[in-house]
Coordinates of C-alpha atoms and ligand atoms in Angstrom, one line a residue:
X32 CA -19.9 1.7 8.5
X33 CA -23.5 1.4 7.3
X34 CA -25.4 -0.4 10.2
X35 CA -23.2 1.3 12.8
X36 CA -23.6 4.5 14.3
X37 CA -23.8 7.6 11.9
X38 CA -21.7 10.5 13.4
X39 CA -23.8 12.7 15.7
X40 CA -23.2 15.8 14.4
X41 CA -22.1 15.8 10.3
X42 CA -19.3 17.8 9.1
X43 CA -18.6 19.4 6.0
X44 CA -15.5 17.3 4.7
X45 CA -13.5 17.7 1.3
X46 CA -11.4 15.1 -0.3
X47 CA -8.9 15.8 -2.6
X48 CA -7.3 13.1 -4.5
X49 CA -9.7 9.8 -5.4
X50 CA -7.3 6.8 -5.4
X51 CA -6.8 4.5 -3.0
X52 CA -6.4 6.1 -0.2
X53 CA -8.8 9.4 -0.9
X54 CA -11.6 7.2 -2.2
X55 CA -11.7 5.1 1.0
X56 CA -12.0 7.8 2.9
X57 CA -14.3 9.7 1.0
X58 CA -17.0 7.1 1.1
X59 CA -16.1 5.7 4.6
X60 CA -16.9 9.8 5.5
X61 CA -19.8 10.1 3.9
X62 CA -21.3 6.4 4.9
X63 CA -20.7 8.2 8.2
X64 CA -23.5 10.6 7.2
X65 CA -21.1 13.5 6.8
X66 CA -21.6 15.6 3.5
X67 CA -18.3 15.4 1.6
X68 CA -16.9 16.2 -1.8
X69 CA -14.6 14.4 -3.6
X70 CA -12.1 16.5 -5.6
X71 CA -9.4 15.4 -8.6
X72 CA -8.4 16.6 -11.5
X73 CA -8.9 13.3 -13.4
X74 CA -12.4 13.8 -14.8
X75 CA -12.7 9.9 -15.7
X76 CA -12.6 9.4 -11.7
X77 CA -15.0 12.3 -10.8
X78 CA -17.8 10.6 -13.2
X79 CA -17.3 7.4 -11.9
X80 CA -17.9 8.5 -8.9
X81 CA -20.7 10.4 -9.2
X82 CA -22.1 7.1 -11.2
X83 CA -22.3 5.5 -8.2
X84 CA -19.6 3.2 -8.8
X85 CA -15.8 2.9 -7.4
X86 CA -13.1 4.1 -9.3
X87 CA -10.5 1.5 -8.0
X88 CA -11.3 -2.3 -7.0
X89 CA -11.8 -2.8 -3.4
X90 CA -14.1 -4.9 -1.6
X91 CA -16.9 -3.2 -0.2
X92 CA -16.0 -0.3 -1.4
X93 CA -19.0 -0.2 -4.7
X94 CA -21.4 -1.0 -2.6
X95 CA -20.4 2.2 -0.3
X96 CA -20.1 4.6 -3.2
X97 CA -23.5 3.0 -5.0
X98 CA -25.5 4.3 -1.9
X99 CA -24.1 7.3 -1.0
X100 CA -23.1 9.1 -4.2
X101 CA -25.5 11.9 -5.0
X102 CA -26.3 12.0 -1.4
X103 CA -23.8 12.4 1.5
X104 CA -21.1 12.1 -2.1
X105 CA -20.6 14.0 -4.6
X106 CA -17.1 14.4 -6.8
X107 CA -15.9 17.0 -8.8
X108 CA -13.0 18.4 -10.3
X109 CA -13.9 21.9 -9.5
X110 CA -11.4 23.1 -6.2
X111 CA -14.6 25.9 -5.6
X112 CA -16.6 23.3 -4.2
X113 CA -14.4 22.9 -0.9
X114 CA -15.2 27.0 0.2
X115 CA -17.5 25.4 3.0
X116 CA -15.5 22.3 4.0
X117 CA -14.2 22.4 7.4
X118 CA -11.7 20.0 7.1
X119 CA -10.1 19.7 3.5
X120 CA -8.2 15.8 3.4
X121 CA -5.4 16.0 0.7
X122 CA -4.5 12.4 -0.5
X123 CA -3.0 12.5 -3.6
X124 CA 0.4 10.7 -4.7
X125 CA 4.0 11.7 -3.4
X126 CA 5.8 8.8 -5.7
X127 CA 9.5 7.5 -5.6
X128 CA 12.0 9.7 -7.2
X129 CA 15.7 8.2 -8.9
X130 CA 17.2 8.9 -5.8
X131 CA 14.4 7.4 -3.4
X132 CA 13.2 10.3 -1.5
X133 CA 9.8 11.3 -2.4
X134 CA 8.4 13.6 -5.2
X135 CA 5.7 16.4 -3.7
X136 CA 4.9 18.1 -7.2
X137 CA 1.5 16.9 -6.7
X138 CA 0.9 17.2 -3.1
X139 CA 2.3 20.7 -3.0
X140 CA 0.0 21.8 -6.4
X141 CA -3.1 20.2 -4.7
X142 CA -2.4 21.5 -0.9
X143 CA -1.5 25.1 -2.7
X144 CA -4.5 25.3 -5.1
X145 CA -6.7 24.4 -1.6
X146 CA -5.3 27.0 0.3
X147 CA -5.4 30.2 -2.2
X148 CA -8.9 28.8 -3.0
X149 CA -9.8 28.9 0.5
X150 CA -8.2 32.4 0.9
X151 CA -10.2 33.8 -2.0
X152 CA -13.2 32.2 -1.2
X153 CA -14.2 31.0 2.5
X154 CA -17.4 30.7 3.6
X155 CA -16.7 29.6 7.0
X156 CA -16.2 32.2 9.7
X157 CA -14.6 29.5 11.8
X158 CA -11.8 28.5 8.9
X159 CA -10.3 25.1 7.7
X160 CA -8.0 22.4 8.7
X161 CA -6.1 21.1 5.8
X162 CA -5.3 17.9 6.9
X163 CA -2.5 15.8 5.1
X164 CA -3.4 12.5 4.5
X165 CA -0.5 11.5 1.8
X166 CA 2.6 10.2 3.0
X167 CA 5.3 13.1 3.4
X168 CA 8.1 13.0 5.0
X169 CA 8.9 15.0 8.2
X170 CA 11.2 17.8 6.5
X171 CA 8.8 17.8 3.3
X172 CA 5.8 18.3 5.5
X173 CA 7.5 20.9 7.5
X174 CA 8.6 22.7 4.3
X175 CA 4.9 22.6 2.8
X176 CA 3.7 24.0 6.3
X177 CA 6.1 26.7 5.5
X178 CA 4.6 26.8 2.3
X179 CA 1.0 27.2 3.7
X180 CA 2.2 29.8 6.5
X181 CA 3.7 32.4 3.6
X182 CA 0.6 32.1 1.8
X183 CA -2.0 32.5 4.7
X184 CA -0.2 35.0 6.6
X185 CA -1.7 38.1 5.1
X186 CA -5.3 36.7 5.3
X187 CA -7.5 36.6 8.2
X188 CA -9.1 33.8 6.7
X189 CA -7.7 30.7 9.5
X190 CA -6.0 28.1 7.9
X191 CA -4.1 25.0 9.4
X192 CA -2.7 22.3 8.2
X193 CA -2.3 19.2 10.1
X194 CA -1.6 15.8 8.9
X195 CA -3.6 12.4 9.7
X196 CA -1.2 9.6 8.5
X197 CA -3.0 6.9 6.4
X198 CA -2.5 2.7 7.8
X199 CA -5.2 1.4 5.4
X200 CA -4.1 -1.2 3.1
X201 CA -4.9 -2.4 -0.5
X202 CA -7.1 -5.0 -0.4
X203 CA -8.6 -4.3 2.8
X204 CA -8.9 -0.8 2.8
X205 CA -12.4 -0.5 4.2
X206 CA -11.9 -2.6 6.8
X207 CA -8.8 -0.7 7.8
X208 CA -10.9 2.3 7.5
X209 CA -13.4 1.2 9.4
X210 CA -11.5 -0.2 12.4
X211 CA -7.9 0.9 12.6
X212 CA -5.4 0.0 15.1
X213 CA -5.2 3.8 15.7
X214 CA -5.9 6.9 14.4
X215 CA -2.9 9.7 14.7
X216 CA -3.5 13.3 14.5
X217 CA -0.8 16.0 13.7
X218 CA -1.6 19.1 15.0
X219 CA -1.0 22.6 16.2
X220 CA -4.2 23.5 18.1
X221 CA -6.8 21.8 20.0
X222 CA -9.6 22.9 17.7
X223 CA -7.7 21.2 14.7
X224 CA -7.7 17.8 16.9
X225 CA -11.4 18.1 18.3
X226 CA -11.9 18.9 14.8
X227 CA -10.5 15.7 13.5
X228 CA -11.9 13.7 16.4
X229 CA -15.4 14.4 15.2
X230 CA -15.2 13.4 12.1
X231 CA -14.3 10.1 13.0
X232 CA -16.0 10.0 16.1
X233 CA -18.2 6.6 15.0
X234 CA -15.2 5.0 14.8
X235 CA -13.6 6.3 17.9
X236 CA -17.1 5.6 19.6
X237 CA -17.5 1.5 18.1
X238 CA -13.8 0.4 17.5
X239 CA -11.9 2.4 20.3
X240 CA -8.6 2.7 18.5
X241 CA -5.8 4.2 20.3
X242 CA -6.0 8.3 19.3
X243 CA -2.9 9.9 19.6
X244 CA -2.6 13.5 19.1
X245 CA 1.1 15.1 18.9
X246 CA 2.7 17.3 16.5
X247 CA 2.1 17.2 12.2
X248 CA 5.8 16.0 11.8
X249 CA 5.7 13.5 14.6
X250 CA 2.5 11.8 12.9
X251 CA 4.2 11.8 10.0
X252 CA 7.6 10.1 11.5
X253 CA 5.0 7.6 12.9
X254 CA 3.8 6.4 9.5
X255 CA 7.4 6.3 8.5
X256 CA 8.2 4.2 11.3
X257 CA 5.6 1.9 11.2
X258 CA 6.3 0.8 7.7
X259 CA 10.0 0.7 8.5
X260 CA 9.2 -1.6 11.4
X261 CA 7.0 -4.3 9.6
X262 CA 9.4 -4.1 6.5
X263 CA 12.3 -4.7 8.5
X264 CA 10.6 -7.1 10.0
X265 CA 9.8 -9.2 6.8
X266 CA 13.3 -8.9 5.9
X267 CA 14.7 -10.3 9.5
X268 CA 12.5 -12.7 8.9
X269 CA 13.3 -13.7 5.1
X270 CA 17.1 -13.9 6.7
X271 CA 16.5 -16.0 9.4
X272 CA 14.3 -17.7 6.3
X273 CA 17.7 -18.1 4.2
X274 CA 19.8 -19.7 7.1
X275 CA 17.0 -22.0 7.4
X276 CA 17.3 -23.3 3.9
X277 CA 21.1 -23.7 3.9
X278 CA 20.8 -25.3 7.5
X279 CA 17.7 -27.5 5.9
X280 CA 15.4 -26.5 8.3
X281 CA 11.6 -25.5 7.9
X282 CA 11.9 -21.6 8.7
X283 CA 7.9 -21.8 9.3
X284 CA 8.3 -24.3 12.2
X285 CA 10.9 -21.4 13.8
X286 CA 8.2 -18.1 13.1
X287 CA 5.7 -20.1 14.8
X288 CA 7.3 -20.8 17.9
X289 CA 9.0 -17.1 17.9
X290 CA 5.2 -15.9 17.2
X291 CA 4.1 -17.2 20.5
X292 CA 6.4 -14.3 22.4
X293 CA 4.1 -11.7 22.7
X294 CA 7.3 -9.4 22.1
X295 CA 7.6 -10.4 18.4
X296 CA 4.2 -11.6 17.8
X297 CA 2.9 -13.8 14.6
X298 CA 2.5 -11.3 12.4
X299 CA 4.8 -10.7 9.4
X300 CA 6.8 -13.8 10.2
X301 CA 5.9 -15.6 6.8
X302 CA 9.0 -15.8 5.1
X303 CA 9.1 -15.6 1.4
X304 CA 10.1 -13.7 -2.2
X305 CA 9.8 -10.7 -0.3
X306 CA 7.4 -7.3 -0.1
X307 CA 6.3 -4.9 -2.7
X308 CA 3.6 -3.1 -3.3
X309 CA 3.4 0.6 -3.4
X310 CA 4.3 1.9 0.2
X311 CA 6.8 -0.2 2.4
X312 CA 9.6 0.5 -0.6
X313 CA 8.5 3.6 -1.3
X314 CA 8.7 4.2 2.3
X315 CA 11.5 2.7 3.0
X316 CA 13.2 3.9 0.6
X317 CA 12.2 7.9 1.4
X318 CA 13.5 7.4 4.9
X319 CA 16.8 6.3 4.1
X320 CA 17.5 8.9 1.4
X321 CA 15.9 11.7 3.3
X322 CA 17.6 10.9 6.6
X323 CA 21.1 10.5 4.4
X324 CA 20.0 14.4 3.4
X325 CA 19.8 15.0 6.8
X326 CA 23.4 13.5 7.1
X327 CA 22.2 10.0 9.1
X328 CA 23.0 6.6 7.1
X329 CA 20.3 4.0 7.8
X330 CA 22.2 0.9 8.2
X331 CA 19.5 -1.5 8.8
X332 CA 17.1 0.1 6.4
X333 CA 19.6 -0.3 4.2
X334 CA 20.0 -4.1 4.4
X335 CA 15.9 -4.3 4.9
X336 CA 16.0 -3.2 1.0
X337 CA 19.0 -5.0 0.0
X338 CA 17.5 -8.1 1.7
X339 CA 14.3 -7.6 -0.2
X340 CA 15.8 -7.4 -3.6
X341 CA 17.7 -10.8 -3.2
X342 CA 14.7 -12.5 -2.5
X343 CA 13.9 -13.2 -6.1
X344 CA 17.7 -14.2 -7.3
X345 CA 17.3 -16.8 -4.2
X346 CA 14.2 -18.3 -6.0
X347 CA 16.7 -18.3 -9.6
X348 CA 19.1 -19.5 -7.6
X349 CA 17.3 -22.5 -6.2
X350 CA 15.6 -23.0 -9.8
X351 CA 19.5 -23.3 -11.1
X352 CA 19.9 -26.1 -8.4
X353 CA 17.7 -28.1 -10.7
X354 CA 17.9 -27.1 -14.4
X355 CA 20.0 -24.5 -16.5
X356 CA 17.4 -21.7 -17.0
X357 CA 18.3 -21.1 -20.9
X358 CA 16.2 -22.0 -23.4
X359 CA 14.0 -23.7 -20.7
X360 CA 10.1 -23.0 -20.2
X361 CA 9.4 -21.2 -17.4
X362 CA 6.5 -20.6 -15.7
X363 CA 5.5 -17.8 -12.9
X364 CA 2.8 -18.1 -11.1
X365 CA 1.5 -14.8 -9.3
X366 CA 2.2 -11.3 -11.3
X367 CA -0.2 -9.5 -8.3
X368 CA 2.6 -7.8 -4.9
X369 CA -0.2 -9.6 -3.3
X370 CA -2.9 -11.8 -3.5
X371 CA -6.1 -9.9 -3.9
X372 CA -5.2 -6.9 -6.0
X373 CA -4.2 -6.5 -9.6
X374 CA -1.6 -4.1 -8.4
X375 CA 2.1 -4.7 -9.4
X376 CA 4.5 -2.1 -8.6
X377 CA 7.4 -3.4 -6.9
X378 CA 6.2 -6.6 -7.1
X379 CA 8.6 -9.4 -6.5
X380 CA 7.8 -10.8 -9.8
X381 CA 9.3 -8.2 -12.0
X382 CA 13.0 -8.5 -10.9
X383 CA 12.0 -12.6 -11.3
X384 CA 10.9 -11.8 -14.5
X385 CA 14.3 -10.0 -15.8
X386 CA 16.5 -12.5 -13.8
X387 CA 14.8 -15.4 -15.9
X388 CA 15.2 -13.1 -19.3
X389 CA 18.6 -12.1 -18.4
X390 CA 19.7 -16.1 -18.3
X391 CA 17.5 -17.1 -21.5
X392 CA 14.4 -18.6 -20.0
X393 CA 11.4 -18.9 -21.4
X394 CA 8.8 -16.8 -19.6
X395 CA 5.3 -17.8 -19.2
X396 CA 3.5 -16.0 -16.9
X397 CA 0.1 -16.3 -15.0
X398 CA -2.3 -14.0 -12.6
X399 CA -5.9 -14.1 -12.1
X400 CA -6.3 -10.6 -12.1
X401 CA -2.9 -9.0 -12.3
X402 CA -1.8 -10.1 -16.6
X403 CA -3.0 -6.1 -17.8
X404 CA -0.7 -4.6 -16.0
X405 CA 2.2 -6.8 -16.4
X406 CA 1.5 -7.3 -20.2
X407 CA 2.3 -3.6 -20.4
X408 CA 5.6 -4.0 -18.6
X409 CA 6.8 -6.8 -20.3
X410 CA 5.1 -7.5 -23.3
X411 CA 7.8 -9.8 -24.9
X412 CA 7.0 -12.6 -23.0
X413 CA 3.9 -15.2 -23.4
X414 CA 1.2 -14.8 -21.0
X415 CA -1.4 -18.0 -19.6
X416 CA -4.9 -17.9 -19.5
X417 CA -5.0 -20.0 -16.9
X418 CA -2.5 -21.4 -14.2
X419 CA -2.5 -25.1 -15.2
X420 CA -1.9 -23.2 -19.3
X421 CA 1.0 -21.9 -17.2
X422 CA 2.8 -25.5 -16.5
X423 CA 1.3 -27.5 -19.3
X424 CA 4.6 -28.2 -21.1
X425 CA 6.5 -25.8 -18.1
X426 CA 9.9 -27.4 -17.1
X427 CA 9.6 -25.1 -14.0
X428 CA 7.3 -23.4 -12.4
X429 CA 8.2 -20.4 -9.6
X430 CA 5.3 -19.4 -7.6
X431 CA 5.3 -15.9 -6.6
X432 CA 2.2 -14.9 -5.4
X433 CA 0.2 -16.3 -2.8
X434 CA -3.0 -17.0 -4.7
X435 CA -5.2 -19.3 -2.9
X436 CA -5.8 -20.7 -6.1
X437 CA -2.2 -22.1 -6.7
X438 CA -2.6 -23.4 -3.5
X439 CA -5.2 -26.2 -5.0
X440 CA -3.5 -26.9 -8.1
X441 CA -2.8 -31.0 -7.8
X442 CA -2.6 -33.0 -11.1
X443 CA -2.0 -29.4 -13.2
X444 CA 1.4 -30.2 -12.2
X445 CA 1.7 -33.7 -14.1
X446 CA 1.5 -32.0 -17.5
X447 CA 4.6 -30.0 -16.8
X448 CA 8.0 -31.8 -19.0
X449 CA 9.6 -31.3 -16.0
X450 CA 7.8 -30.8 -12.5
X451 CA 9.8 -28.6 -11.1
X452 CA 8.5 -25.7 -8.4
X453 CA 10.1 -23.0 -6.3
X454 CA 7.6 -21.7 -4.5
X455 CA 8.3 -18.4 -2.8
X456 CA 5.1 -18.2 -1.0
X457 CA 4.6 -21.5 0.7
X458 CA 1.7 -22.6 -0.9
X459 CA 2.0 -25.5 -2.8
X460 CA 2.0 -28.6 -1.0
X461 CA 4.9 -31.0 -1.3
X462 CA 3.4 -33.9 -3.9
X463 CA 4.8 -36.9 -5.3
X464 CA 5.6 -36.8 -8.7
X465 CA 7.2 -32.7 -8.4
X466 CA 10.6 -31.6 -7.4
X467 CA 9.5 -29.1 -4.6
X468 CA 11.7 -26.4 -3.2
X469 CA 10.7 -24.2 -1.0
X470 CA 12.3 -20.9 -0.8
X471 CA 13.0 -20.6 3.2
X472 CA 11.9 -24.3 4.1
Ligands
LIG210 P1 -3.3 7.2 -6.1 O1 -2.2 7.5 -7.1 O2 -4.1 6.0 -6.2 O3 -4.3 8.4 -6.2 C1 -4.0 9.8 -6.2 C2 -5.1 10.6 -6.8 O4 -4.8 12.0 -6.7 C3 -5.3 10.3 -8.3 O5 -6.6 10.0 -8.6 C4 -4.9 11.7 -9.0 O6 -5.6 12.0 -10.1 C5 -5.3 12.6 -7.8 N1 -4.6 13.9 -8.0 C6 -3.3 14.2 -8.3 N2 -3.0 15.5 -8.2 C7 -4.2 16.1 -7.9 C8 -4.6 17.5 -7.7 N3 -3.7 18.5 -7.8 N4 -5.8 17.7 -7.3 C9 -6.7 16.7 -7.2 N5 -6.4 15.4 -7.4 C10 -5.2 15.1 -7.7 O7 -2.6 7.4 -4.7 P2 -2.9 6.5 -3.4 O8 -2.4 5.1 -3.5 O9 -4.3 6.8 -2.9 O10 -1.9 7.2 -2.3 C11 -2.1 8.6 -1.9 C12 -1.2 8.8 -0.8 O11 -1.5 8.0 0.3 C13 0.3 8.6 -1.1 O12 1.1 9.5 -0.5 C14 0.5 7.2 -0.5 O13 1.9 7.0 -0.2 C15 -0.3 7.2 0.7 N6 -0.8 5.9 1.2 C16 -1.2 5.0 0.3 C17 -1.7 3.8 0.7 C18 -2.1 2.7 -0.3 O14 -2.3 1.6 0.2 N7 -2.3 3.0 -1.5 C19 -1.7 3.5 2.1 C20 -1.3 4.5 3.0 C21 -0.9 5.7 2.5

């Protein structure tokens, strides 16, 4: 935001919760000139923070920390320190559980421990919005308002909370910070929302995003849906992908001419291995169980997932097309859900990864940034340090991540025994002297 307006009138804001999403927001806040305080319990993150540096690799995101900590930022792991804030943003994790629907042990310890500390300590005759930044369900939320209610209701100290879904994502999270699509406020009462509206109010004023204000479990169903919607999407598109393949026609040639109707659009219409990361299964997957709770069964969110998890035995199976995977050296390119992170969970790689161990491969695996983590999860097989040590003596190579650098590997390939590539991602080009198969094309 630097170089943009700073917000006219500051605001005392807390943040509670420094990952991806609370750290964005805490910095982005306090680049805005508002005086906030970052608040976890991991003490690690609170002194990296008040070091001046970023706790999590995003770009732009050091550079935002490095000016403002010890001025408009400070951390700590100390709940006191939120007494004064006006608006208290929770945004700590609400994982997966074993039957999909989400797990809000944290978000309910955090949102409780701000709300009796608030109680016993306020110094703000005007009170506190606790807004809900983490990604809750509608009849999760609901129940923590509940929560909230039972334990404000003898005070007269005025507590609400509302929720302000978070759109940002990993590897952008700045910029999607800094110029959202739109900004949605759940909330009960004007002052919660004019609240809200000031303390993004250079954001509102530069990058006019739509601002919709309606109820906290409606903002919250909006999140839901929106990740629904582009997931689904990926997977309509991955099936139309598939028919492609078996009907030997270039599914990329068919999303761009469906991208020009401005009802569908060209976003989301690369087909490939499939989405992971840590929201749109999460997500996904806490809708359908939570709506089966509520006695609906989801049937196209049901096949988005199913879809999704193919993806990966489609590359096996186009691999198997070529060469029997036992005993054969194998190499996977792209470890990363995405290019541009070191983040793996749920990436498409891992079920790739068992597939090829489950038939006897070989596995060698290479990611610029992503080896640490998968090292941990699979430590039996042989990592690269480099993507042409990947295919130097590969019989196969399956590309999995769209890297940019993969996309200018050339003669690497000619040191493979066997040049054979699936590329999941579409980005290899077709070469002489390779067997190319592309997964949808
Ligand atoms: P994260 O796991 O990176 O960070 C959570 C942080 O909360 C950790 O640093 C943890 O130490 C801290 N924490 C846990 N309990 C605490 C407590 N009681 N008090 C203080 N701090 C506590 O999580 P994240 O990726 O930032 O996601 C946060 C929420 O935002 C989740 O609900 C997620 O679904 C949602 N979300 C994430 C993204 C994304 O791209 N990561 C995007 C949109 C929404």
């Amino acid at each position: 935001m630097k170089g943009e307006e700073s917000v006219r009138t500051p605001m005392r804001i807390a943040v509670i919760g420094s990952g991806y999403v609370g750290t964005t927001l805490a910095a982005g806040f306090a680049d805005m000139n508002h005086d906030v305080t970052a608040v976890d319990i991991d003490e690690a993150i609170v002194k990296t923070l008040n070091a001046g540096e970023s706790p999590i690799h995003e770009p732009g995101l050091g550079g935002i920390i490095a000016r403002t900590a010890g001025e408009s930022l400070t951390a700590t792991t100390d709940y006191t320190a939120i007494t004064d804030a006006q608006l208290v943003f929770i945004a700590v994790q609400t994982p997966t559980t074993a039957d999909g629907s989400i797990n809000t042990d944290a978000l309910r310890a955090a949102t409780i421990e701000a709300v009796d500390t608030l109680v016993a300590g306020s110094e703000r005759p005007d009170g506190h919005v606790i807004v809900i930044k983490s990604t809750v369900t509608p009849p999760k939320l609901a129940a923590l308002r509940e929560d909230v209610e039972s334990r404000t209701s003898g005070s007269d100290i005025d507590i609400e909370l509302a929720s302000n879904p978070e759109f940002l994502r990993e590897g952008s999270a700045v910029a999607d910070f800094s110029a959202p699509d739109k900004i949605v406020f759940g909330i009960d009462s004007k002052r919660a929302g004019d609240w809200l509206e000031q303390a993004f109010e250079p954001i509102i004023a530069t990058k006019s995003p739509d601002v919709i204000r309606t109820d906290p479990e409606t903002a919250s169903m909006i999140k839901y849906a929106n990740n629904a919607f582009l997931a689904a999407k990926i997977s309509v598109i991955n099936d139309i992908g598939n028919i492609c393949k078996e009907f030997g026609i270039d599914a990329y040639v068919v999303a761009e001419a469906i991208g020009t109707d401005h009802r569908i659009s060209p976003e989301f219409l690369r087909s490939g291995v499939g989405f992971g990361g840590s929201c749109f299964p999460k997500d996904v997957r806490a809708l359908i169980a939570e709506a089966a709770q509520a006695g609906y069964h989801a049937p196209l969110l049901d096949a988005t997932v199913e879809l999704n998890e193919e993806q990966p035995t489609r590359m096996v199976s186009l691999l198997e097309k070529h060469l029997n995977p036992a005993g054969a050296r194998v190499a996977v390119l792209g470890l990363a859900f995405k290019p541009g992170t070191d983040d793996i969970r749920n990436s498409r790689s891992i079920p790739l990864i068992e597939a090829l161990k489950k038939r006897g491969a070989q596995v060698v695996a290479y990611d610029p940034v992503a080896t640490p983590p998968m090292r941990e999860r699979f430590p039996e097989i042989e990592y690269a340090n480099s993507a042409a040590g990947a295919l130097d003596g590969a019989d196969a190579a399956l590309v999995m991540t769209a890297w940019d650098e993969f996309g200018a590997l050339d003669t690497e390939f000619d040191t493979m025994t066997r040049p054979i590539v699936v590329d999941g991602r579409r980005i290899i080009e077709r070469r002489d002297g390779i067997t190319y198969e592309g997964l949808t094309w």
